[in-house]
Amino acid sequence: MENIIKVAFFDSKPYDKKYFNAEIQNKNIEIKYFKDRLTEESVKLAEGYDAVCVFVKDDVNENVINTLHKYGIRLIALRCAGYNNVHLKTAYKRIHTVRVPAYSPYAVAEHAAALALTLNRKTHRAYFRTRDSNFNIDGLMGFDMHGKTAGVIGTGKIGQILIKILTGFGMKVIASDPFPDEKIAEKLGFEYADMDRLFRTSDLISLHCPLTAETRHLINKNTIEKMKDHVMIINTSRGLLINTADLIAALKTGKIGAAGLDVYEEEDEYFFEDFSGTFLTDDVLARLLSFNNVLITSHQAFFTNEAMTNISGTTVSNIIDYFEKDELPNEVCYFCDVKPCPKKNGGKCF
Ligand code: NAI
């Protein structure tokens, strides 16, 4: 019998165990679930394993990678698409990193649309009113999405699906991406525009680009100034795309009319955890939550049955493919944001 592949699984939640345990049935793989996030303090838990499995809040920084390498860990298996929390430069040529490139772009795009519809028609507030026998509709007025302009930043898998949804509402969609795909634009019926025009003309702006050095704080005081008054901002990508202090300032003046946030700059401490028995110490998050035109969800855009099935399925095959076949179809590396990718034919990065 071949050696069992031993995986240290960090930041595990009950729903992870349910889907991953079902996936590893009758496979040559054993998972030890740790509730801890992977950090410089918890990395010692990984000693003796072959691979680590991590999610968005695990901090796979230079020191953590150096220690994992010392322990002989050969694979970092991200069970998400984003890889900004892994210091790929340090991992390069030492530990391979794999991810789940797409688990359900529909889940995320549909959640972005849900945030926009809720904020526009204020159903989050109507729910509480009618439950309290208050049937007054004053203050709940929205606008027709039909005929308005949506600006979509990033026209990858999720951005394209959202564009289809928004054009279905009858919105005019403009989009920005450093790698425009004119064929897709023609097929889906949207137009590429530079970022400046997108900021100046959009009634709704939705972010679907990755977090990179270039996109960090893409939404800031200067870019907000260019936007239309009362614009709606939706962010289901990464919290650091928005400078939260600048967002709050613009919400206070009414420049920004509404914000739907599934991600937040400092989400690591709070998101995915239950603080209902205590209080928030993050004054910025508390301020955001105090606006009735801000809707925050806890990084749940991906969270559908279909996505969890794809996440567990792809992650387990990523691990088995590497250890049993030396194949890495979903590898990411230091050069991933360079297009065209220098990796040859979708093979290994190094
Ligand atoms: P993708 O890789 O298919 O598309 C990203 C697009 O952004 C690409 O077309 C790329 O060229 C473009 N882009 C790169 N730099 C840009 C820039 N400076 N300005 C405008 N566009 C730029 O990725 P996908 O699957 O569409 O995911 C997008 C993001 O959504 C991920 O990076 C991740 O951060 C986030 N995400 C959030 C989830 C959640 O649960 N909230 C779940 C899954 C992904």
mmCIF file of C-alpha atoms and ligand atoms in Angstrom:
data_model
loop_
_atom_site.group_PDB
_atom_site.id
_atom_site.type_symbol
_atom_site.label_atom_id
_atom_site.label_comp_id
_atom_site.label_asym_id
_atom_site.label_seq_id
_atom_site.Cartn_x
_atom_site.Cartn_y
_atom_site.Cartn_z
ATOM 1 C CA MET A 1 0.000 0.000 0.000
ATOM 2 C CA GLU A 2 1.242 3.466 -0.862
ATOM 3 C CA ASN A 3 2.092 5.872 1.923
ATOM 4 C CA ILE A 4 -0.876 7.766 3.271
ATOM 5 C CA ILE A 5 -0.707 11.487 2.397
ATOM 6 C CA LYS A 6 -0.943 13.405 5.662
ATOM 7 C CA VAL A 7 -2.549 16.823 5.506
ATOM 8 C CA ALA A 8 -2.634 19.475 8.250
ATOM 9 C CA PHE A 9 -5.858 21.422 7.671
ATOM 10 C CA PHE A 10 -5.877 24.908 9.231
ATOM 11 C CA ASP A 11 -8.755 27.217 10.208
ATOM 12 C CA SER A 12 -11.234 24.362 9.941
ATOM 13 C CA LYS A 13 -14.960 24.834 10.461
ATOM 14 C CA PRO A 14 -17.688 22.178 10.885
ATOM 15 C CA TYR A 15 -18.819 22.627 7.268
ATOM 16 C CA ASP A 16 -15.246 22.008 6.025
ATOM 17 C CA LYS A 17 -15.100 18.671 7.872
ATOM 18 C CA LYS A 18 -18.451 17.587 6.426
ATOM 19 C CA TYR A 19 -17.426 18.209 2.805
ATOM 20 C CA PHE A 20 -13.772 17.112 3.045
ATOM 21 C CA ASN A 21 -14.507 13.920 5.003
ATOM 22 C CA ALA A 22 -17.006 12.931 2.330
ATOM 23 C CA GLU A 23 -14.409 13.667 -0.368
ATOM 24 C CA ILE A 24 -11.523 11.636 1.109
ATOM 25 C CA GLN A 25 -13.594 8.460 1.573
ATOM 26 C CA ASN A 26 -11.631 5.529 0.091
ATOM 27 C CA LYS A 27 -8.715 7.761 -0.887
ATOM 28 C CA ASN A 28 -5.127 7.537 0.197
ATOM 29 C CA ILE A 29 -5.253 10.678 2.267
ATOM 30 C CA GLU A 30 -5.652 11.541 5.933
ATOM 31 C CA ILE A 31 -6.660 14.961 7.234
ATOM 32 C CA LYS A 32 -6.003 16.385 10.686
ATOM 33 C CA TYR A 33 -8.322 19.337 11.249
ATOM 34 C CA PHE A 34 -6.963 22.236 13.296
ATOM 35 C CA LYS A 35 -9.226 25.097 14.384
ATOM 36 C CA ASP A 36 -6.174 27.379 14.517
ATOM 37 C CA ARG A 37 -5.334 29.629 11.642
ATOM 38 C CA LEU A 38 -1.894 29.009 10.174
ATOM 39 C CA THR A 39 0.383 31.684 11.634
ATOM 40 C CA GLU A 40 3.957 31.957 12.907
ATOM 41 C CA GLU A 41 2.649 30.744 16.298
ATOM 42 C CA SER A 42 0.632 27.771 15.043
ATOM 43 C CA VAL A 43 2.984 26.586 12.267
ATOM 44 C CA LYS A 44 4.523 24.024 14.644
ATOM 45 C CA LEU A 45 1.293 21.996 14.300
ATOM 46 C CA ALA A 46 2.339 21.248 10.700
ATOM 47 C CA GLU A 47 5.419 19.258 11.703
ATOM 48 C CA GLY A 48 5.199 15.654 10.517
ATOM 49 C CA TYR A 49 2.668 16.309 7.735
ATOM 50 C CA ASP A 50 3.185 16.213 3.954
ATOM 51 C CA ALA A 51 0.955 19.147 3.040
ATOM 52 C CA VAL A 52 -0.928 22.025 4.615
ATOM 53 C CA CYS A 53 -4.423 23.022 3.552
ATOM 54 C CA VAL A 54 -5.214 26.708 4.087
ATOM 55 C CA PHE A 55 -7.952 29.274 3.519
ATOM 56 C CA VAL A 56 -8.171 33.045 3.116
ATOM 57 C CA LYS A 57 -7.287 34.046 6.693
ATOM 58 C CA ASP A 58 -4.227 31.817 7.096
ATOM 59 C CA ASP A 59 -1.087 33.909 7.095
ATOM 60 C CA VAL A 60 1.389 32.025 4.940
ATOM 61 C CA ASN A 61 4.140 34.630 5.215
ATOM 62 C CA GLU A 62 7.891 34.342 4.665
ATOM 63 C CA ASN A 63 8.633 33.002 8.166
ATOM 64 C CA VAL A 64 5.798 30.494 8.005
ATOM 65 C CA ILE A 65 7.021 29.230 4.621
ATOM 66 C CA ASN A 66 10.596 28.944 5.885
ATOM 67 C CA THR A 67 9.369 26.820 8.799
ATOM 68 C CA LEU A 68 7.117 24.680 6.579
ATOM 69 C CA HIS A 69 10.090 24.071 4.295
ATOM 70 C CA LYS A 70 12.221 23.076 7.289
ATOM 71 C CA TYR A 71 9.497 20.561 8.290
ATOM 72 C CA GLY A 72 9.601 19.033 4.815
ATOM 73 C CA ILE A 73 6.110 20.214 3.807
ATOM 74 C CA ARG A 74 5.907 19.804 0.032
ATOM 75 C CA LEU A 75 2.566 21.357 -0.821
ATOM 76 C CA ILE A 76 0.495 24.360 0.253
ATOM 77 C CA ALA A 77 -3.059 23.561 -0.856
ATOM 78 C CA LEU A 78 -5.220 26.675 -0.865
ATOM 79 C CA ARG A 79 -8.910 25.810 -0.673
ATOM 80 C CA CYS A 80 -9.801 29.152 -2.264
ATOM 81 C CA ALA A 81 -9.066 31.056 -5.478
ATOM 82 C CA GLY A 82 -7.222 34.111 -4.093
ATOM 83 C CA TYR A 83 -3.574 33.555 -3.169
ATOM 84 C CA ASN A 84 -2.537 36.959 -1.823
ATOM 85 C CA ASN A 85 -2.012 35.471 1.675
ATOM 86 C CA VAL A 86 0.824 33.211 0.483
ATOM 87 C CA HIS A 87 4.292 34.732 0.051
ATOM 88 C CA LEU A 88 4.840 33.057 -3.303
ATOM 89 C CA LYS A 89 8.284 34.573 -3.761
ATOM 90 C CA THR A 90 9.553 32.743 -0.675
ATOM 91 C CA ALA A 91 7.819 29.527 -1.722
ATOM 92 C CA TYR A 92 9.244 29.632 -5.253
ATOM 93 C CA LYS A 93 11.344 26.556 -6.025
ATOM 94 C CA ARG A 94 10.878 25.288 -2.431
ATOM 95 C CA ILE A 95 7.215 24.430 -1.836
ATOM 96 C CA HIS A 96 4.552 24.140 -4.515
ATOM 97 C CA THR A 97 1.296 26.032 -4.028
ATOM 98 C CA VAL A 98 -2.015 24.960 -5.525
ATOM 99 C CA ARG A 99 -5.423 26.592 -5.408
ATOM 100 C CA VAL A 100 -9.010 26.063 -6.484
ATOM 101 C CA PRO A 101 -9.176 28.413 -9.471
ATOM 102 C CA ALA A 102 -12.970 28.413 -9.676
ATOM 103 C CA TYR A 103 -15.418 26.807 -7.292
ATOM 104 C CA SER A 104 -18.488 28.712 -8.183
ATOM 105 C CA PRO A 105 -18.106 32.047 -9.860
ATOM 106 C CA TYR A 106 -21.938 32.005 -9.918
ATOM 107 C CA ALA A 107 -22.066 31.976 -6.107
ATOM 108 C CA VAL A 108 -19.939 35.130 -5.834
ATOM 109 C CA ALA A 109 -21.567 37.005 -8.713
ATOM 110 C CA GLU A 110 -25.051 36.176 -7.407
ATOM 111 C CA HIS A 111 -24.061 37.381 -3.933
ATOM 112 C CA ALA A 112 -22.777 40.660 -5.397
ATOM 113 C CA ALA A 113 -26.127 41.080 -7.155
ATOM 114 C CA ALA A 114 -27.964 40.227 -3.917
ATOM 115 C CA LEU A 115 -26.052 42.932 -2.041
ATOM 116 C CA ALA A 116 -26.842 45.490 -4.745
ATOM 117 C CA LEU A 117 -30.563 44.613 -4.880
ATOM 118 C CA THR A 118 -30.902 44.622 -1.096
ATOM 119 C CA LEU A 119 -29.200 47.977 -0.699
ATOM 120 C CA ASN A 120 -31.150 49.512 -3.549
ATOM 121 C CA ARG A 121 -34.608 48.313 -2.448
ATOM 122 C CA LYS A 122 -33.707 48.355 1.270
ATOM 123 C CA THR A 123 -35.175 44.932 1.917
ATOM 124 C CA HIS A 124 -32.776 44.532 4.883
ATOM 125 C CA ARG A 125 -34.613 47.403 6.561
ATOM 126 C CA ALA A 126 -38.087 46.463 5.331
ATOM 127 C CA TYR A 127 -37.676 43.012 6.917
ATOM 128 C CA PHE A 128 -37.276 44.497 10.376
ATOM 129 C CA ARG A 129 -40.066 47.030 9.871
ATOM 130 C CA THR A 130 -42.743 44.523 8.856
ATOM 131 C CA ARG A 131 -41.714 42.064 11.585
ATOM 132 C CA ASP A 132 -42.380 44.895 14.010
ATOM 133 C CA SER A 133 -45.805 45.519 12.408
ATOM 134 C CA ASN A 134 -44.489 48.752 10.899
ATOM 135 C CA PHE A 135 -45.850 48.846 7.357
ATOM 136 C CA ASN A 136 -44.734 52.398 6.615
ATOM 137 C CA ILE A 137 -42.628 52.536 3.436
ATOM 138 C CA ASP A 138 -41.305 56.056 3.904
ATOM 139 C CA GLY A 139 -37.495 56.030 3.550
ATOM 140 C CA LEU A 140 -37.387 52.759 1.615
ATOM 141 C CA MET A 141 -37.449 54.176 -1.912
ATOM 142 C CA GLY A 142 -34.974 52.723 -4.406
ATOM 143 C CA PHE A 143 -34.210 53.316 -8.062
ATOM 144 C CA ASP A 144 -34.816 51.293 -11.244
ATOM 145 C CA MET A 145 -31.636 49.387 -12.069
ATOM 146 C CA HIS A 146 -32.888 49.300 -15.638
ATOM 147 C CA GLY A 147 -31.208 52.017 -17.686
ATOM 148 C CA LYS A 148 -28.531 52.790 -15.070
ATOM 149 C CA THR A 149 -24.795 52.270 -15.653
ATOM 150 C CA ALA A 150 -22.833 49.573 -13.840
ATOM 151 C CA GLY A 151 -19.022 49.647 -13.730
ATOM 152 C CA VAL A 152 -17.445 46.232 -13.283
ATOM 153 C CA ILE A 153 -13.755 46.195 -12.344
ATOM 154 C CA GLY A 154 -12.190 42.907 -13.435
ATOM 155 C CA THR A 155 -13.783 40.872 -16.215
ATOM 156 C CA GLY A 156 -12.574 37.415 -15.190
ATOM 157 C CA LYS A 157 -14.840 34.519 -14.282
ATOM 158 C CA ILE A 158 -16.912 36.313 -11.627
ATOM 159 C CA GLY A 159 -16.987 39.700 -13.342
ATOM 160 C CA GLN A 160 -18.361 38.155 -16.549
ATOM 161 C CA ILE A 161 -21.191 36.381 -14.740
ATOM 162 C CA LEU A 162 -22.152 39.536 -12.886
ATOM 163 C CA ILE A 163 -22.155 41.405 -16.196
ATOM 164 C CA LYS A 164 -24.666 38.870 -17.573
ATOM 165 C CA ILE A 165 -26.871 39.360 -14.500
ATOM 166 C CA LEU A 166 -26.699 43.156 -14.690
ATOM 167 C CA THR A 167 -27.389 43.323 -18.415
ATOM 168 C CA GLY A 168 -30.364 41.051 -17.623
ATOM 169 C CA PHE A 169 -31.665 43.871 -15.432
ATOM 170 C CA GLY A 170 -31.340 46.193 -18.422
ATOM 171 C CA MET A 171 -28.280 48.011 -17.067
ATOM 172 C CA LYS A 172 -25.649 49.468 -19.346
ATOM 173 C CA VAL A 173 -22.370 47.824 -18.311
ATOM 174 C CA ILE A 174 -18.892 49.252 -18.725
ATOM 175 C CA ALA A 175 -15.868 47.387 -17.455
ATOM 176 C CA SER A 176 -12.190 47.828 -16.821
ATOM 177 C CA ASP A 177 -9.466 45.188 -16.993
ATOM 178 C CA PRO A 178 -5.772 45.427 -17.921
ATOM 179 C CA PHE A 179 -6.353 42.408 -20.187
ATOM 180 C CA PRO A 180 -9.553 43.280 -22.067
ATOM 181 C CA ASP A 181 -11.284 40.559 -24.047
ATOM 182 C CA GLU A 182 -13.175 42.294 -26.842
ATOM 183 C CA LYS A 183 -14.813 39.052 -28.008
ATOM 184 C CA ILE A 184 -16.387 38.534 -24.586
ATOM 185 C CA ALA A 185 -17.419 42.191 -24.499
ATOM 186 C CA GLU A 186 -19.245 41.793 -27.780
ATOM 187 C CA LYS A 187 -20.823 38.507 -26.736
ATOM 188 C CA LEU A 188 -22.044 39.795 -23.361
ATOM 189 C CA GLY A 189 -22.932 43.260 -24.616
ATOM 190 C CA PHE A 190 -20.664 45.482 -22.536
ATOM 191 C CA GLU A 191 -18.001 48.016 -23.326
ATOM 192 C CA TYR A 192 -14.463 48.335 -21.974
ATOM 193 C CA ALA A 193 -13.578 51.744 -20.569
ATOM 194 C CA ASP A 194 -10.577 53.161 -18.766
ATOM 195 C CA MET A 195 -10.843 53.338 -15.005
ATOM 196 C CA ASP A 196 -11.335 57.093 -15.079
ATOM 197 C CA ARG A 197 -14.430 56.885 -17.266
ATOM 198 C CA LEU A 198 -15.761 53.969 -15.246
ATOM 199 C CA PHE A 199 -15.468 55.991 -12.019
ATOM 200 C CA ARG A 200 -17.072 59.079 -13.553
ATOM 201 C CA THR A 201 -20.073 57.426 -15.192
ATOM 202 C CA SER A 202 -21.122 54.435 -13.074
ATOM 203 C CA ASP A 203 -24.156 54.399 -10.766
ATOM 204 C CA LEU A 204 -23.000 51.087 -9.310
ATOM 205 C CA ILE A 205 -19.380 49.909 -9.101
ATOM 206 C CA SER A 206 -18.582 46.271 -8.358
ATOM 207 C CA LEU A 207 -15.056 44.998 -7.704
ATOM 208 C CA HIS A 208 -13.967 41.673 -9.216
ATOM 209 C CA CYS A 209 -10.196 42.039 -9.589
ATOM 210 C CA PRO A 210 -7.577 40.316 -7.427
ATOM 211 C CA LEU A 211 -5.694 42.075 -4.654
ATOM 212 C CA THR A 212 -2.276 43.056 -6.007
ATOM 213 C CA ALA A 213 0.159 45.886 -5.294
ATOM 214 C CA GLU A 214 -1.585 47.781 -8.081
ATOM 215 C CA THR A 215 -5.161 47.256 -6.869
ATOM 216 C CA ARG A 216 -4.507 47.824 -3.139
ATOM 217 C CA HIS A 217 -6.740 50.737 -2.034
ATOM 218 C CA LEU A 218 -8.043 51.144 -5.579
ATOM 219 C CA ILE A 219 -11.068 52.796 -3.994
ATOM 220 C CA ASN A 220 -9.662 55.770 -2.114
ATOM 221 C CA LYS A 221 -10.278 59.464 -1.520
ATOM 222 C CA ASN A 222 -9.009 60.431 -5.003
ATOM 223 C CA THR A 223 -10.927 57.814 -6.945
ATOM 224 C CA ILE A 224 -14.098 58.399 -4.860
ATOM 225 C CA GLU A 225 -13.918 62.106 -5.732
ATOM 226 C CA LYS A 226 -14.235 61.206 -9.426
ATOM 227 C CA MET A 227 -17.387 59.134 -8.857
ATOM 228 C CA LYS A 228 -20.990 60.162 -9.355
ATOM 229 C CA ASP A 229 -22.795 61.391 -6.258
ATOM 230 C CA HIS A 230 -24.656 58.592 -4.394
ATOM 231 C CA VAL A 231 -22.807 55.825 -6.255
ATOM 232 C CA MET A 232 -23.214 52.310 -4.870
ATOM 233 C CA ILE A 233 -20.030 50.301 -4.233
ATOM 234 C CA ILE A 234 -20.043 46.505 -4.018
ATOM 235 C CA ASN A 235 -16.954 44.592 -2.918
ATOM 236 C CA THR A 236 -16.948 40.793 -2.896
ATOM 237 C CA SER A 237 -13.251 40.516 -3.827
ATOM 238 C CA ARG A 238 -10.766 41.520 -1.145
ATOM 239 C CA GLY A 239 -11.112 44.076 1.672
ATOM 240 C CA LEU A 240 -7.848 45.832 0.903
ATOM 241 C CA LEU A 241 -9.176 46.996 -2.463
ATOM 242 C CA ILE A 242 -10.952 49.737 -0.488
ATOM 243 C CA ASN A 243 -9.456 52.315 1.844
ATOM 244 C CA THR A 244 -12.096 51.962 4.558
ATOM 245 C CA ALA A 245 -11.399 55.324 6.225
ATOM 246 C CA ASP A 246 -11.993 57.065 2.877
ATOM 247 C CA LEU A 247 -15.141 54.995 2.305
ATOM 248 C CA ILE A 248 -16.527 56.029 5.690
ATOM 249 C CA ALA A 249 -15.743 59.690 5.024
ATOM 250 C CA ALA A 250 -17.636 59.478 1.703
ATOM 251 C CA LEU A 251 -20.581 57.663 3.310
ATOM 252 C CA LYS A 252 -20.797 60.443 5.894
ATOM 253 C CA THR A 253 -21.110 63.140 3.220
ATOM 254 C CA GLY A 254 -23.501 61.036 1.101
ATOM 255 C CA LYS A 255 -21.042 60.994 -1.817
ATOM 256 C CA ILE A 256 -21.279 57.221 -1.630
ATOM 257 C CA GLY A 257 -24.943 56.247 -1.483
ATOM 258 C CA ALA A 258 -24.522 52.653 -0.340
ATOM 259 C CA ALA A 259 -21.857 50.007 0.163
ATOM 260 C CA GLY A 260 -22.221 46.245 0.067
ATOM 261 C CA LEU A 261 -19.166 44.582 1.544
ATOM 262 C CA ASP A 262 -18.530 40.864 1.746
ATOM 263 C CA VAL A 263 -14.906 41.582 2.609
ATOM 264 C CA TYR A 264 -13.238 44.128 4.856
ATOM 265 C CA GLU A 265 -9.639 45.341 5.203
ATOM 266 C CA GLU A 266 -9.264 44.069 8.762
ATOM 267 C CA GLU A 267 -11.575 41.078 8.490
ATOM 268 C CA ASP A 268 -9.062 38.535 9.737
ATOM 269 C CA GLU A 269 -9.897 39.042 13.392
ATOM 270 C CA TYR A 270 -13.674 38.906 13.054
ATOM 271 C CA PHE A 271 -14.960 37.237 9.921
ATOM 272 C CA PHE A 272 -16.085 33.600 10.232
ATOM 273 C CA GLU A 273 -16.183 33.874 14.053
ATOM 274 C CA ASP A 274 -19.045 34.511 16.527
ATOM 275 C CA PHE A 275 -18.588 37.619 18.671
ATOM 276 C CA SER A 276 -22.247 37.950 19.602
ATOM 277 C CA GLY A 277 -21.505 37.241 23.270
ATOM 278 C CA THR A 278 -18.964 40.040 23.531
ATOM 279 C CA PHE A 279 -18.353 43.395 21.835
ATOM 280 C CA LEU A 280 -16.422 44.765 18.884
ATOM 281 C CA THR A 281 -13.123 46.455 19.597
ATOM 282 C CA ASP A 282 -12.641 47.483 15.965
ATOM 283 C CA ASP A 283 -14.062 51.025 15.872
ATOM 284 C CA VAL A 284 -13.873 51.201 12.081
ATOM 285 C CA LEU A 285 -15.940 48.033 11.641
ATOM 286 C CA ALA A 286 -18.375 49.281 14.311
ATOM 287 C CA ARG A 287 -18.738 52.601 12.450
ATOM 288 C CA LEU A 288 -19.375 50.794 9.159
ATOM 289 C CA LEU A 289 -22.035 48.659 10.814
ATOM 290 C CA SER A 290 -23.761 51.780 12.109
ATOM 291 C CA PHE A 291 -24.737 52.974 8.592
ATOM 292 C CA ASN A 292 -28.120 51.664 7.454
ATOM 293 C CA ASN A 293 -26.920 51.978 3.837
ATOM 294 C CA VAL A 294 -23.974 49.645 4.439
ATOM 295 C CA LEU A 295 -24.544 45.910 4.254
ATOM 296 C CA ILE A 296 -21.755 43.713 5.530
ATOM 297 C CA THR A 297 -21.627 39.964 5.080
ATOM 298 C CA SER A 298 -18.845 37.838 6.511
ATOM 299 C CA HIS A 299 -16.953 36.647 3.427
ATOM 300 C CA GLN A 300 -19.827 34.340 2.539
ATOM 301 C CA ALA A 301 -20.159 35.121 -1.161
ATOM 302 C CA PHE A 302 -18.633 31.749 -2.065
ATOM 303 C CA PHE A 303 -20.756 29.810 0.405
ATOM 304 C CA THR A 304 -23.104 27.591 -1.588
ATOM 305 C CA ASN A 305 -23.489 23.833 -1.636
ATOM 306 C CA GLU A 306 -22.104 23.711 -5.184
ATOM 307 C CA ALA A 307 -19.057 25.776 -4.252
ATOM 308 C CA MET A 308 -18.232 23.686 -1.158
ATOM 309 C CA THR A 309 -18.510 20.507 -3.244
ATOM 310 C CA ASN A 310 -16.128 21.963 -5.834
ATOM 311 C CA ILE A 311 -13.738 23.299 -3.186
ATOM 312 C CA SER A 312 -13.374 19.955 -1.414
ATOM 313 C CA GLY A 313 -13.262 17.985 -4.699
ATOM 314 C CA THR A 314 -10.619 20.144 -6.382
ATOM 315 C CA THR A 315 -8.484 20.517 -3.250
ATOM 316 C CA VAL A 316 -8.358 16.763 -2.655
ATOM 317 C CA SER A 317 -7.519 16.064 -6.326
ATOM 318 C CA ASN A 318 -4.866 18.816 -6.262
ATOM 319 C CA ILE A 319 -3.197 17.027 -3.328
ATOM 320 C CA ILE A 320 -3.520 13.524 -4.766
ATOM 321 C CA ASP A 321 -2.406 14.623 -8.259
ATOM 322 C CA TYR A 322 0.788 16.033 -6.824
ATOM 323 C CA PHE A 323 1.729 13.240 -4.427
ATOM 324 C CA GLU A 324 0.669 10.352 -6.639
ATOM 325 C CA LYS A 325 1.218 11.665 -10.194
ATOM 326 C CA ASP A 326 3.570 14.618 -9.767
ATOM 327 C CA GLU A 327 1.041 16.799 -11.586
ATOM 328 C CA LEU A 328 0.093 20.338 -10.624
ATOM 329 C CA PRO A 329 -2.644 21.598 -12.931
ATOM 330 C CA ASN A 330 -3.756 24.276 -10.475
ATOM 331 C CA GLU A 331 -0.365 25.518 -9.341
ATOM 332 C CA VAL A 332 0.189 29.221 -8.636
ATOM 333 C CA CYS A 333 3.573 30.844 -8.340
ATOM 334 C CA TYR A 334 5.405 34.111 -8.039
ATOM 335 C CA PHE A 335 4.859 34.804 -11.749
ATOM 336 C CA CYS A 336 1.124 34.195 -11.842
ATOM 337 C CA ASP A 337 0.133 37.812 -12.281
ATOM 338 C CA VAL A 338 2.376 38.104 -15.339
ATOM 339 C CA LYS A 339 0.411 37.516 -18.527
ATOM 340 C CA PRO A 340 1.051 35.561 -20.625
ATOM 341 C CA CYS A 341 2.011 33.200 -17.816
ATOM 342 C CA PRO A 342 5.558 31.872 -18.336
ATOM 343 C CA LYS A 343 4.354 28.423 -17.219
ATOM 344 C CA LYS A 344 4.323 26.054 -20.158
ATOM 345 C CA ASN A 345 1.092 24.271 -21.178
ATOM 346 C CA GLY A 346 -0.535 24.523 -17.768
ATOM 347 C CA GLY A 347 2.192 22.282 -16.311
ATOM 348 C CA LYS A 348 4.274 22.742 -13.187
ATOM 349 C CA CYS A 349 5.656 26.188 -12.379
ATOM 350 C CA PHE A 350 9.084 24.869 -11.362
HETATM 351 P P1 NAI B 1 -10.220 35.859 -12.342
HETATM 352 O O1 NAI B 1 -8.763 35.644 -12.208
HETATM 353 O O2 NAI B 1 -11.025 34.981 -13.227
HETATM 354 O O3 NAI B 1 -10.487 37.387 -12.810
HETATM 355 C C1 NAI B 1 -9.832 38.488 -12.258
HETATM 356 C C2 NAI B 1 -9.782 39.554 -13.337
HETATM 357 O O4 NAI B 1 -9.270 40.747 -12.754
HETATM 358 C C3 NAI B 1 -8.860 39.185 -14.513
HETATM 359 O O5 NAI B 1 -9.531 39.345 -15.747
HETATM 360 C C4 NAI B 1 -7.701 40.170 -14.378
HETATM 361 O O6 NAI B 1 -7.129 40.522 -15.626
HETATM 362 C C5 NAI B 1 -8.421 41.343 -13.737
HETATM 363 N N1 NAI B 1 -7.527 42.325 -13.132
HETATM 364 C C6 NAI B 1 -6.257 42.140 -12.657
HETATM 365 N N2 NAI B 1 -5.758 43.317 -12.249
HETATM 366 C C7 NAI B 1 -6.710 44.256 -12.471
HETATM 367 C C8 NAI B 1 -6.775 45.659 -12.298
HETATM 368 N N3 NAI B 1 -5.733 46.341 -11.818
HETATM 369 N N4 NAI B 1 -7.900 46.305 -12.650
HETATM 370 C C9 NAI B 1 -8.962 45.633 -13.180
HETATM 371 N N5 NAI B 1 -8.958 44.298 -13.380
HETATM 372 C C10 NAI B 1 -7.851 43.620 -13.032
HETATM 373 O O7 NAI B 1 -10.792 35.855 -10.851
HETATM 374 P P2 NAI B 1 -12.283 35.603 -10.357
HETATM 375 O O8 NAI B 1 -12.504 34.150 -10.163
HETATM 376 O O9 NAI B 1 -13.220 36.366 -11.217
HETATM 377 O O10 NAI B 1 -12.212 36.242 -8.887
HETATM 378 C C11 NAI B 1 -12.038 37.619 -8.690
HETATM 379 C C12 NAI B 1 -11.719 37.874 -7.230
HETATM 380 O O11 NAI B 1 -12.848 37.508 -6.425
HETATM 381 C C13 NAI B 1 -10.575 36.990 -6.666
HETATM 382 O O12 NAI B 1 -9.323 37.602 -6.883
HETATM 383 C C14 NAI B 1 -10.894 36.916 -5.197
HETATM 384 O O13 NAI B 1 -10.196 37.918 -4.519
HETATM 385 C C15 NAI B 1 -12.383 37.206 -5.114
HETATM 386 N N6 NAI B 1 -13.171 36.076 -4.590
HETATM 387 C C16 NAI B 1 -13.985 36.318 -3.508
HETATM 388 C C17 NAI B 1 -14.763 35.300 -2.982
HETATM 389 C C18 NAI B 1 -15.688 35.554 -1.830
HETATM 390 O O14 NAI B 1 -16.225 34.582 -1.240
HETATM 391 N N7 NAI B 1 -15.953 36.784 -1.438
HETATM 392 C C19 NAI B 1 -14.685 33.932 -3.531
HETATM 393 C C20 NAI B 1 -13.863 33.818 -4.715
HETATM 394 C C21 NAI B 1 -13.110 34.854 -5.208
#
